[in-house]
Structures are given as structure tokens and as C-alpha cells.
PDB file of C-alpha atoms and ligand atoms in Angstrom:
ATOM      1  CA  MET A   1     -13.323  68.336   4.394  1.00 48.00           C
ATOM      2  CA  SER A   2     -11.132  70.908   6.092  1.00 56.00           C
ATOM      3  CA  GLU A   3     -10.080  73.842   4.034  1.00 72.00           C
ATOM      4  CA  GLN A   4      -7.092  73.207   1.806  1.00 94.00           C
ATOM      5  CA  MET A   5      -4.458  75.886   2.168  1.00 96.00           C
ATOM      6  CA  ILE A   6      -2.745  74.664  -0.984  1.00 97.00           C
ATOM      7  CA  GLN A   7      -4.222  72.538  -3.733  1.00 97.00           C
ATOM      8  CA  VAL A   8      -2.321  71.597  -6.852  1.00 97.00           C
ATOM      9  CA  ASN A   9      -3.853  69.613  -9.693  1.00 97.00           C
ATOM     10  CA  LYS A  10      -1.843  68.117 -12.559  1.00 98.00           C
ATOM     11  CA  LEU A  11       0.957  70.637 -12.268  1.00 98.00           C
ATOM     12  CA  ASN A  12       3.613  70.503 -14.979  1.00 98.00           C
ATOM     13  CA  LYS A  13       6.793  72.495 -15.189  1.00 98.00           C
ATOM     14  CA  TYR A  14       9.443  72.492 -17.896  1.00 98.00           C
ATOM     15  CA  PHE A  15      12.805  74.181 -18.138  1.00 98.00           C
ATOM     16  CA  GLY A  16      13.205  74.190 -21.911  1.00 97.00           C
ATOM     17  CA  ASP A  17      12.919  70.537 -22.893  1.00 97.00           C
ATOM     18  CA  LEU A  18      13.492  69.330 -19.353  1.00 98.00           C
ATOM     19  CA  HIS A  19      10.241  68.112 -17.806  1.00 98.00           C
ATOM     20  CA  VAL A  20      10.829  68.848 -14.128  1.00 98.00           C
ATOM     21  CA  LEU A  21       7.385  68.478 -12.531  1.00 98.00           C
ATOM     22  CA  LYS A  22       5.132  65.810 -13.996  1.00 98.00           C
ATOM     23  CA  ASP A  23       1.410  65.911 -13.324  1.00 98.00           C
ATOM     24  CA  ILE A  24       1.842  66.759  -9.675  1.00 98.00           C
ATOM     25  CA  ASP A  25      -1.247  66.458  -7.466  1.00 98.00           C
ATOM     26  CA  PHE A  26      -0.603  67.874  -4.045  1.00 97.00           C
ATOM     27  CA  HIS A  27      -2.475  69.492  -1.212  1.00 97.00           C
ATOM     28  CA  VAL A  28      -1.763  70.930   2.200  1.00 98.00           C
ATOM     29  CA  GLU A  29      -4.405  71.410   4.849  1.00 97.00           C
ATOM     30  CA  GLU A  30      -4.597  74.180   7.372  1.00 97.00           C
ATOM     31  CA  SER A  31      -1.963  73.798  10.126  1.00 97.00           C
ATOM     32  CA  GLU A  32      -0.517  70.773   8.406  1.00 98.00           C
ATOM     33  CA  VAL A  33       3.254  70.235   8.250  1.00 98.00           C
ATOM     34  CA  VAL A  34       4.291  68.441   5.081  1.00 98.00           C
ATOM     35  CA  VAL A  35       7.897  67.367   4.645  1.00 98.00           C
ATOM     36  CA  LEU A  36       9.061  66.912   1.075  1.00 98.00           C
ATOM     37  CA  ILE A  37      11.917  64.472   0.560  1.00 98.00           C
ATOM     38  CA  GLY A  38      13.717  63.148  -2.499  1.00 97.00           C
ATOM     39  CA  ALA A  39      17.088  62.971  -4.183  1.00 97.00           C
ATOM     40  CA  SER A  40      18.844  66.043  -5.515  1.00 96.00           C
ATOM     41  CA  GLY A  41      17.305  67.053  -8.843  1.00 97.00           C
ATOM     42  CA  SER A  42      13.948  65.389  -8.179  1.00 98.00           C
ATOM     43  CA  GLY A  43      12.128  68.728  -8.374  1.00 98.00           C
ATOM     44  CA  LYS A  44      11.584  69.685  -4.730  1.00 98.00           C
ATOM     45  CA  SER A  45      12.823  73.261  -5.003  1.00 98.00           C
ATOM     46  CA  THR A  46      10.980  73.829  -8.254  1.00 98.00           C
ATOM     47  CA  MET A  47       7.830  72.584  -6.592  1.00 98.00           C
ATOM     48  CA  LEU A  48       8.173  75.085  -3.718  1.00 98.00           C
ATOM     49  CA  ARG A  49       9.051  77.861  -6.134  1.00 97.00           C
ATOM     50  CA  CYS A  50       5.937  77.164  -8.177  1.00 96.00           C
ATOM     51  CA  LEU A  51       3.836  77.384  -5.011  1.00 95.00           C
ATOM     52  CA  ASN A  52       5.292  80.815  -4.387  1.00 92.00           C
ATOM     53  CA  PHE A  53       5.270  81.890  -8.060  1.00 93.00           C
ATOM     54  CA  LEU A  54       9.011  82.354  -8.142  1.00 93.00           C
ATOM     55  CA  GLU A  55       8.644  79.913 -11.032  1.00 95.00           C
ATOM     56  CA  MET A  56       5.628  79.786 -13.302  1.00 94.00           C
ATOM     57  CA  LYS A  57       4.006  76.451 -13.951  1.00 95.00           C
ATOM     58  CA  ASN A  58       3.422  75.443 -17.568  1.00 96.00           C
ATOM     59  CA  SER A  59       0.118  73.734 -16.920  1.00 96.00           C
ATOM     60  CA  GLY A  60      -2.155  72.598 -14.140  1.00 97.00           C
ATOM     61  CA  GLU A  61      -4.174  74.330 -11.480  1.00 95.00           C
ATOM     62  CA  LEU A  62      -2.942  75.970  -8.330  1.00 95.00           C
ATOM     63  CA  TYR A  63      -5.247  77.080  -5.543  1.00 95.00           C
ATOM     64  CA  ILE A  64      -4.214  79.017  -2.455  1.00 94.00           C
ATOM     65  CA  LYS A  65      -6.889  78.985   0.254  1.00 93.00           C
ATOM     66  CA  GLY A  66      -9.452  77.776  -2.209  1.00 91.00           C
ATOM     67  CA  GLU A  67      -8.782  80.493  -4.764  1.00 90.00           C
ATOM     68  CA  GLN A  68      -7.337  79.577  -8.105  1.00 91.00           C
ATOM     69  CA  ILE A  69      -4.343  81.750  -8.881  1.00 90.00           C
ATOM     70  CA  ASP A  70      -3.916  82.987 -12.418  1.00 85.00           C
ATOM     71  CA  PRO A  71      -0.513  84.681 -12.731  1.00 81.00           C
ATOM     72  CA  LYS A  72      -1.796  86.711 -15.651  1.00 80.00           C
ATOM     73  CA  LYS A  73      -4.625  88.241 -13.665  1.00 79.00           C
ATOM     74  CA  ASP A  74      -3.806  87.999  -9.999  1.00 76.00           C
ATOM     75  CA  ASN A  75      -1.511  90.249  -8.088  1.00 81.00           C
ATOM     76  CA  LEU A  76       1.324  87.863  -7.345  1.00 85.00           C
ATOM     77  CA  ASN A  77       2.801  90.123  -4.707  1.00 83.00           C
ATOM     78  CA  GLN A  78      -0.377  89.713  -2.743  1.00 83.00           C
ATOM     79  CA  VAL A  79      -0.242  85.947  -3.140  1.00 86.00           C
ATOM     80  CA  ARG A  80       3.410  85.946  -2.077  1.00 87.00           C
ATOM     81  CA  GLN A  81       2.471  87.783   1.105  1.00 90.00           C
ATOM     82  CA  GLN A  82       0.343  84.811   2.076  1.00 94.00           C
ATOM     83  CA  VAL A  83       3.116  82.347   1.299  1.00 96.00           C
ATOM     84  CA  GLY A  84       6.416  83.053   3.027  1.00 96.00           C
ATOM     85  CA  MET A  85       9.623  81.329   1.996  1.00 96.00           C
ATOM     86  CA  VAL A  86      12.916  80.536   3.678  1.00 97.00           C
ATOM     87  CA  PHE A  87      15.884  79.425   1.580  1.00 96.00           C
ATOM     88  CA  GLN A  88      19.046  77.455   2.179  1.00 95.00           C
ATOM     89  CA  HIS A  89      21.063  80.656   1.828  1.00 94.00           C
ATOM     90  CA  PHE A  90      19.570  83.346   3.956  1.00 91.00           C
ATOM     91  CA  ASN A  91      20.231  86.318   1.643  1.00 92.00           C
ATOM     92  CA  LEU A  92      20.020  88.947   4.369  1.00 97.00           C
ATOM     93  CA  PHE A  93      20.783  92.545   3.430  1.00 97.00           C
ATOM     94  CA  PRO A  94      24.346  92.950   4.763  1.00 97.00           C
ATOM     95  CA  HIS A  95      24.127  96.729   5.097  1.00 98.00           C
ATOM     96  CA  LYS A  96      20.966  96.607   7.199  1.00 98.00           C
ATOM     97  CA  THR A  97      20.722  95.691  10.854  1.00 98.00           C
ATOM     98  CA  VAL A  98      18.907  92.550  11.930  1.00 98.00           C
ATOM     99  CA  LEU A  99      15.795  94.585  12.733  1.00 98.00           C
ATOM    100  CA  GLY A 100      16.239  96.523   9.482  1.00 98.00           C
ATOM    101  CA  ASN A 101      16.131  93.240   7.573  1.00 98.00           C
ATOM    102  CA  VAL A 102      12.969  92.147   9.348  1.00 98.00           C
ATOM    103  CA  ILE A 103      11.033  95.394   8.817  1.00 98.00           C
ATOM    104  CA  GLU A 104      12.097  96.019   5.201  1.00 97.00           C
ATOM    105  CA  ALA A 105       9.226  94.203   3.487  1.00 95.00           C
ATOM    106  CA  PRO A 106       6.438  95.404   5.810  1.00 96.00           C
ATOM    107  CA  LEU A 107       7.693  98.978   5.270  1.00 96.00           C
ATOM    108  CA  GLN A 108       8.184  98.748   1.506  1.00 94.00           C
ATOM    109  CA  VAL A 109       5.465  96.345   0.437  1.00 92.00           C
ATOM    110  CA  LYS A 110       2.783  96.715   3.084  1.00 91.00           C
ATOM    111  CA  LYS A 111       3.419 100.382   3.866  1.00 93.00           C
ATOM    112  CA  VAL A 112       3.208  99.721   7.582  1.00 95.00           C
ATOM    113  CA  SER A 113       4.321 102.664   9.736  1.00 97.00           C
ATOM    114  CA  LYS A 114       7.914 102.493  10.916  1.00 97.00           C
ATOM    115  CA  ALA A 115       6.883 102.459  14.590  1.00 98.00           C
ATOM    116  CA  GLN A 116       4.478  99.587  14.031  1.00 98.00           C
ATOM    117  CA  ALA A 117       6.963  97.634  11.893  1.00 98.00           C
ATOM    118  CA  LYS A 118       9.665  98.031  14.544  1.00 98.00           C
ATOM    119  CA  LYS A 119       7.359  96.932  17.330  1.00 98.00           C
ATOM    120  CA  GLU A 120       6.267  93.835  15.445  1.00 98.00           C
ATOM    121  CA  GLY A 121       9.804  93.175  14.215  1.00 98.00           C
ATOM    122  CA  LYS A 122      11.158  93.183  17.763  1.00 98.00           C
ATOM    123  CA  GLU A 123       8.429  90.795  18.876  1.00 98.00           C
ATOM    124  CA  LEU A 124       9.359  88.438  16.058  1.00 98.00           C
ATOM    125  CA  LEU A 125      13.038  88.616  16.979  1.00 98.00           C
ATOM    126  CA  GLU A 126      12.096  87.734  20.568  1.00 97.00           C
ATOM    127  CA  LYS A 127      10.118  84.819  19.233  1.00 96.00           C
ATOM    128  CA  VAL A 128      13.086  83.387  17.319  1.00 97.00           C
ATOM    129  CA  GLY A 129      15.337  83.996  20.320  1.00 97.00           C
ATOM    130  CA  LEU A 130      17.209  86.997  18.913  1.00 98.00           C
ATOM    131  CA  GLY A 131      15.677  89.867  20.861  1.00 97.00           C
ATOM    132  CA  ASP A 132      19.134  91.058  21.845  1.00 98.00           C
ATOM    133  CA  LYS A 133      20.476  91.126  18.269  1.00 98.00           C
ATOM    134  CA  ALA A 134      18.108  93.706  16.760  1.00 98.00           C
ATOM    135  CA  ASP A 135      20.813  96.323  16.234  1.00 98.00           C
ATOM    136  CA  ASP A 136      23.590  94.003  15.105  1.00 98.00           C
ATOM    137  CA  TYR A 137      24.588  93.526  11.474  1.00 98.00           C
ATOM    138  CA  PRO A 138      24.210  90.087   9.858  1.00 97.00           C
ATOM    139  CA  ALA A 139      27.978  89.643   9.495  1.00 97.00           C
ATOM    140  CA  ARG A 140      28.221  89.382  13.280  1.00 96.00           C
ATOM    141  CA  LEU A 141      25.753  86.497  13.486  1.00 97.00           C
ATOM    142  CA  SER A 142      26.290  82.769  13.240  1.00 97.00           C
ATOM    143  CA  GLY A 143      24.644  80.868  10.390  1.00 97.00           C
ATOM    144  CA  GLY A 144      21.939  79.589  12.703  1.00 97.00           C
ATOM    145  CA  GLN A 145      21.195  83.089  13.924  1.00 98.00           C
ATOM    146  CA  LYS A 146      21.100  84.391  10.344  1.00 98.00           C
ATOM    147  CA  GLN A 147      18.621  81.719   9.390  1.00 98.00           C
ATOM    148  CA  ARG A 148      16.429  82.588  12.372  1.00 98.00           C
ATOM    149  CA  VAL A 149      16.502  86.218  11.226  1.00 98.00           C
ATOM    150  CA  ALA A 150      15.440  85.016   7.780  1.00 98.00           C
ATOM    151  CA  ILE A 151      12.526  83.172   9.390  1.00 98.00           C
ATOM    152  CA  ALA A 152      11.534  86.283  11.356  1.00 98.00           C
ATOM    153  CA  ARG A 153      11.793  88.303   8.157  1.00 98.00           C
ATOM    154  CA  ALA A 154       9.423  85.952   6.362  1.00 97.00           C
ATOM    155  CA  LEU A 155       7.015  85.976   9.306  1.00 98.00           C
ATOM    156  CA  ALA A 156       6.973  89.772   9.314  1.00 98.00           C
ATOM    157  CA  MET A 157       4.681  89.667   6.300  1.00 96.00           C
ATOM    158  CA  LYS A 158       2.211  87.604   8.335  1.00 97.00           C
ATOM    159  CA  PRO A 159       2.020  84.717   5.899  1.00 97.00           C
ATOM    160  CA  GLU A 160      -0.487  81.938   6.377  1.00 96.00           C
ATOM    161  CA  ILE A 161       1.775  79.371   4.764  1.00 98.00           C
ATOM    162  CA  MET A 162       5.532  78.971   5.175  1.00 98.00           C
ATOM    163  CA  LEU A 163       7.755  77.170   2.684  1.00 98.00           C
ATOM    164  CA  PHE A 164      11.232  76.060   3.759  1.00 98.00           C
ATOM    165  CA  ASP A 165      13.768  74.919   1.182  1.00 98.00           C
ATOM    166  CA  GLU A 166      16.546  73.015   2.976  1.00 98.00           C
ATOM    167  CA  PRO A 167      16.791  75.676   5.668  1.00 98.00           C
ATOM    168  CA  THR A 168      19.551  73.885   7.581  1.00 98.00           C
ATOM    169  CA  SER A 169      21.641  72.466   4.729  1.00 97.00           C
ATOM    170  CA  ALA A 170      24.143  75.305   4.718  1.00 95.00           C
ATOM    171  CA  LEU A 171      24.666  75.261   8.473  1.00 96.00           C
ATOM    172  CA  ASP A 172      27.409  73.749  10.576  1.00 95.00           C
ATOM    173  CA  PRO A 173      25.966  70.680  12.320  1.00 95.00           C
ATOM    174  CA  GLU A 174      25.973  72.270  15.761  1.00 95.00           C
ATOM    175  CA  LEU A 175      23.727  75.101  14.499  1.00 96.00           C
ATOM    176  CA  VAL A 176      21.063  72.935  12.894  1.00 97.00           C
ATOM    177  CA  GLY A 177      19.162  72.263  16.115  1.00 97.00           C
ATOM    178  CA  GLU A 178      18.333  75.871  16.939  1.00 97.00           C
ATOM    179  CA  VAL A 179      16.799  76.457  13.514  1.00 98.00           C
ATOM    180  CA  LEU A 180      14.800  73.227  13.659  1.00 98.00           C
ATOM    181  CA  GLN A 181      13.576  74.233  17.121  1.00 97.00           C
ATOM    182  CA  THR A 182      12.330  77.555  15.749  1.00 98.00           C
ATOM    183  CA  MET A 183      10.487  75.666  13.019  1.00 98.00           C
ATOM    184  CA  LYS A 184       9.019  73.243  15.563  1.00 98.00           C
ATOM    185  CA  ASP A 185       7.744  76.164  17.625  1.00 97.00           C
ATOM    186  CA  LEU A 186       6.110  77.586  14.524  1.00 98.00           C
ATOM    187  CA  ALA A 187       4.489  74.258  13.730  1.00 98.00           C
ATOM    188  CA  LYS A 188       3.168  74.024  17.284  1.00 97.00           C
ATOM    189  CA  GLU A 189       1.511  77.402  16.883  1.00 97.00           C
ATOM    190  CA  GLY A 190      -0.418  75.963  13.966  1.00 97.00           C
ATOM    191  CA  MET A 191       1.481  77.408  11.020  1.00 98.00           C
ATOM    192  CA  THR A 192       0.847  75.600   7.750  1.00 98.00           C
ATOM    193  CA  MET A 193       4.269  74.487   6.513  1.00 98.00           C
ATOM    194  CA  VAL A 194       5.896  72.726   3.582  1.00 98.00           C
ATOM    195  CA  VAL A 195       9.482  71.792   4.396  1.00 98.00           C
ATOM    196  CA  VAL A 196      12.135  70.356   2.104  1.00 98.00           C
ATOM    197  CA  THR A 197      14.747  68.809   4.363  1.00 97.00           C
ATOM    198  CA  HIS A 198      17.115  65.916   4.830  1.00 95.00           C
ATOM    199  CA  GLU A 199      16.578  66.091   8.588  1.00 96.00           C
ATOM    200  CA  MET A 200      14.648  62.883   9.035  1.00 95.00           C
ATOM    201  CA  GLY A 201      14.474  63.343  12.810  1.00 96.00           C
ATOM    202  CA  PHE A 202      12.549  66.562  12.221  1.00 97.00           C
ATOM    203  CA  ALA A 203      10.309  64.821   9.708  1.00 97.00           C
ATOM    204  CA  ARG A 204       9.518  62.019  12.143  1.00 97.00           C
ATOM    205  CA  GLU A 205       8.807  64.343  14.995  1.00 97.00           C
ATOM    206  CA  VAL A 206       7.042  67.254  13.350  1.00 98.00           C
ATOM    207  CA  ALA A 207       5.602  66.222   9.994  1.00 98.00           C
ATOM    208  CA  ASP A 208       1.967  65.260   9.656  1.00 98.00           C
ATOM    209  CA  ARG A 209       2.760  63.889   6.238  1.00 98.00           C
ATOM    210  CA  VAL A 210       5.884  63.009   4.291  1.00 98.00           C
ATOM    211  CA  VAL A 211       5.893  63.252   0.511  1.00 98.00           C
ATOM    212  CA  TYR A 212       8.594  61.440  -1.465  1.00 98.00           C
ATOM    213  CA  MET A 213       9.457  62.830  -4.888  1.00 98.00           C
ATOM    214  CA  HIS A 214      11.443  61.089  -7.574  1.00 98.00           C
ATOM    215  CA  ASP A 215      12.165  62.391 -11.047  1.00 98.00           C
ATOM    216  CA  GLY A 216       9.471  65.075 -10.976  1.00 98.00           C
ATOM    217  CA  LYS A 217       6.737  62.835  -9.628  1.00 98.00           C
ATOM    218  CA  ILE A 218       5.229  62.193  -6.241  1.00 98.00           C
ATOM    219  CA  VAL A 219       5.964  58.522  -5.711  1.00 97.00           C
ATOM    220  CA  GLU A 220       4.607  58.032  -2.217  1.00 97.00           C
ATOM    221  CA  THR A 221       2.980  60.008   0.533  1.00 98.00           C
ATOM    222  CA  GLY A 222       2.031  59.020   4.053  1.00 98.00           C
ATOM    223  CA  ALA A 223       2.443  59.513   7.777  1.00 98.00           C
ATOM    224  CA  PRO A 224       6.126  59.688   8.768  1.00 97.00           C
ATOM    225  CA  LYS A 225       5.896  56.409  10.656  1.00 96.00           C
ATOM    226  CA  ASP A 226       4.524  54.601   7.608  1.00 97.00           C
ATOM    227  CA  ILE A 227       6.989  56.141   5.169  1.00 97.00           C
ATOM    228  CA  PHE A 228      10.030  55.520   7.337  1.00 96.00           C
ATOM    229  CA  GLU A 229       9.148  52.138   8.774  1.00 95.00           C
ATOM    230  CA  ASN A 230       7.083  50.621   6.054  1.00 95.00           C
ATOM    231  CA  PRO A 231       7.550  52.330   2.689  1.00 96.00           C
ATOM    232  CA  LYS A 232       5.406  50.713   0.032  1.00 96.00           C
ATOM    233  CA  GLU A 233       7.350  51.746  -3.034  1.00 96.00           C
ATOM    234  CA  GLU A 234      10.699  50.257  -3.886  1.00 96.00           C
ATOM    235  CA  ARG A 235      12.101  53.632  -4.884  1.00 96.00           C
ATOM    236  CA  THR A 236      11.156  55.123  -1.516  1.00 96.00           C
ATOM    237  CA  GLN A 237      12.898  52.231   0.225  1.00 96.00           C
ATOM    238  CA  ALA A 238      16.000  52.707  -1.892  1.00 96.00           C
ATOM    239  CA  PHE A 239      16.077  56.436  -1.240  1.00 96.00           C
ATOM    240  CA  LEU A 240      15.619  56.042   2.500  1.00 95.00           C
ATOM    241  CA  SER A 241      18.289  53.401   2.815  1.00 93.00           C
ATOM    242  CA  SER A 242      20.653  55.668   0.878  1.00 92.00           C
ATOM    243  CA  ILE A 243      20.283  58.491   3.401  1.00 87.00           C
ATOM    244  CA  LEU A 244      19.568  56.851   6.760  1.00 72.00           C
TER     245      LEU A 244
HETATM  246  P1  ADP B 301      15.767  69.492  -6.083  1.00 59.99           P
HETATM  247  O1  ADP B 301      15.398  70.715  -5.320  1.00 59.99           O
HETATM  248  O2  ADP B 301      14.910  68.304  -5.749  1.00 59.99           O
HETATM  249  O3  ADP B 301      17.214  69.176  -5.990  1.00 59.99           O
HETATM  250  P2  ADP B 301      15.262  71.139  -8.404  1.00 59.99           P
HETATM  251  O4  ADP B 301      13.827  71.513  -8.360  1.00 59.99           O
HETATM  252  O5  ADP B 301      16.232  72.153  -7.965  1.00 59.99           O
HETATM  253  O6  ADP B 301      15.469  69.773  -7.625  1.00 59.99           O
HETATM  254  O7  ADP B 301      15.648  70.738  -9.888  1.00 59.99           O
HETATM  255  C1  ADP B 301      14.909  69.827 -10.656  1.00 59.99           C
HETATM  256  C2  ADP B 301      15.514  69.770 -12.033  1.00 59.99           C
HETATM  257  O8  ADP B 301      15.317  71.007 -12.686  1.00 59.99           O
HETATM  258  C3  ADP B 301      17.014  69.524 -12.053  1.00 59.99           C
HETATM  259  O9  ADP B 301      17.303  68.714 -13.169  1.00 59.99           O
HETATM  260  C4  ADP B 301      17.586  70.907 -12.222  1.00 59.99           C
HETATM  261  O10 ADP B 301      18.837  70.862 -12.838  1.00 59.99           O
HETATM  262  C5  ADP B 301      16.550  71.572 -13.092  1.00 59.99           C
HETATM  263  N1  ADP B 301      16.454  73.021 -12.876  1.00 59.99           N
HETATM  264  C6  ADP B 301      16.138  73.624 -11.718  1.00 59.99           C
HETATM  265  N2  ADP B 301      16.089  74.959 -11.875  1.00 59.99           N
HETATM  266  C7  ADP B 301      16.375  75.204 -13.174  1.00 59.99           C
HETATM  267  C8  ADP B 301      16.476  76.398 -13.963  1.00 59.99           C
HETATM  268  N3  ADP B 301      16.240  77.597 -13.442  1.00 59.99           N
HETATM  269  N4  ADP B 301      16.781  76.243 -15.275  1.00 59.99           N
HETATM  270  C9  ADP B 301      16.995  75.031 -15.812  1.00 59.99           C
HETATM  271  N5  ADP B 301      16.914  73.873 -15.130  1.00 59.99           N
HETATM  272  C10 ADP B 301      16.610  73.954 -13.827  1.00 59.99           C
HETATM  273 MG1   MG B 302      16.508  71.898  -4.039  1.00 59.99          MG
END
């Protein structure tokens, strides 16, 4: 068996009385791209946030690269460095330049030298196609460019896993493609990725596996072709016909 980058066993999460994740079993292998789909409120964001310890699970086991993480004992900042996250809203620092945004965490959290951080930051901006924007402020960028900066910023911590929570949902339609292309490039390089998205074209093309969530449970999982063309579960069929 190849090494699991993420392994989740019987994960449960409550918000007060609301049972949001119900006995979730989930795994992601190295270099695998898993696309998580499901209706609004089904628990997709909470799932990603539990993987990154932005939310704490109530029960169940969570392993990152084979190591069980215990939030009480483990240094969560270290775990978070391994698991980068990109959100729907990019949350860039408006008073910092594009490069300033990208180097902030390596400087503050990893204590990398400024020269080194800048060098690596510029390389990452080249990689996401924004080499010429290093000295601009976020307000001058389009939404698609901002999101690519957010991706570069997450990559600056050299994560081994990247989580994307609807990274293109806040973008004008004509800007979606450039962000998806950046994600495709990352997938091609072998990055392990979990992506919540409604972009079914991306899922078909890039995902190794699609996971359908409904009401806090994983209802069905399979290769994109199987899920889209031949879903086994009625609820998956209903969901897909509601969005396609
Ligand atoms: P999705 O991302 O699939 O739309 P979420 O994970 O955001 O779903 O939400 C799952 C459920 O948990 C929803 O009913 C939502 O209202 C609820 N929820 C999410 N975050 C919180 C929170 N911080 N406090 C209380 N309820 C929450
Ligand atoms: Mg969500």
C-alpha cells in the first residue's frame, strides 16, 4: 500500500447540537487529487478545516503522513505547515505588496532569512504567472490574480498537502480558468490535493477520485468517470443532475 498522506477514521464533528461530520472515513494518497463535492451545508468546508485543525474534531482519528495528530500534544503550527489551505476569499494583507504577502509566513513562522524568502517568493510568483506583480499591492490585482497570490502564499510554506475550499467560487467567470490552470499545474507536479469545487470540468480532468458528501456523510466515492457517468447512489444522481 502506498503511503497515505491523510487518513481519517470515524471522524465526528459537532457544532453544539448540530452533528456536521458523521463517522467520516477518508484517505488521500501521495500525489492524489481528490475532489470533494456536495450540496451547500453538507460539511465539505468543515471537513477541510478539520484536516487543517482550523476546527477540532470531537472524535475519531486523524493521521497526517502516517502520524496520528493529537491536538493536545502536537504542535499544530507544525502540522499546518505541512497542510496548506486556499480559501474562497483570498484574505491577502492589503497593506503588503504581493511579494510581502508571499514571504510573510516563511519570515514569521519559519524564520527564513529575508533574502532567501524573497528569492523563493519570486520563484513562486513566476510559477503562478505573476512574476511581474511582486511589487504591486493586492488592490491593483484582479480576483484571479489575487487567488494565484494566495496559492503562492500557501506554497511558500512548502506544504506537502494542499487543501482548496471553493477557490474559484468568488471569481468572475472569465477569471476561473487561470486559477484552475494553476491548480492543474500543481497537480501535474505531484502535489497531494483535496479540492472542494463545483467545477465539474476540473474534477473530470484532474481528479483521481471524486468524493460525494451529503448531510455530513460520505455517500459515494469513485473515479470521476464512474461518479459522473454512472453514479451508484440515488442521492449522487440527484445532486449531479441538480448542478450539471
Ligand atoms: P459546506 O462547506 O458543505 O457548505 P459546511 O462545512 O460549511 O458545509 O457546514 C456544514 C454545517 O455546519 C452547516 O449546517 C453549517 O451551517 C454548519 N456550520 C459550519 N460552520 C459552523 C460554525 N462555525 N458554527 C456553527 N455551525 C457551523
Ligand atoms: Mg463550504
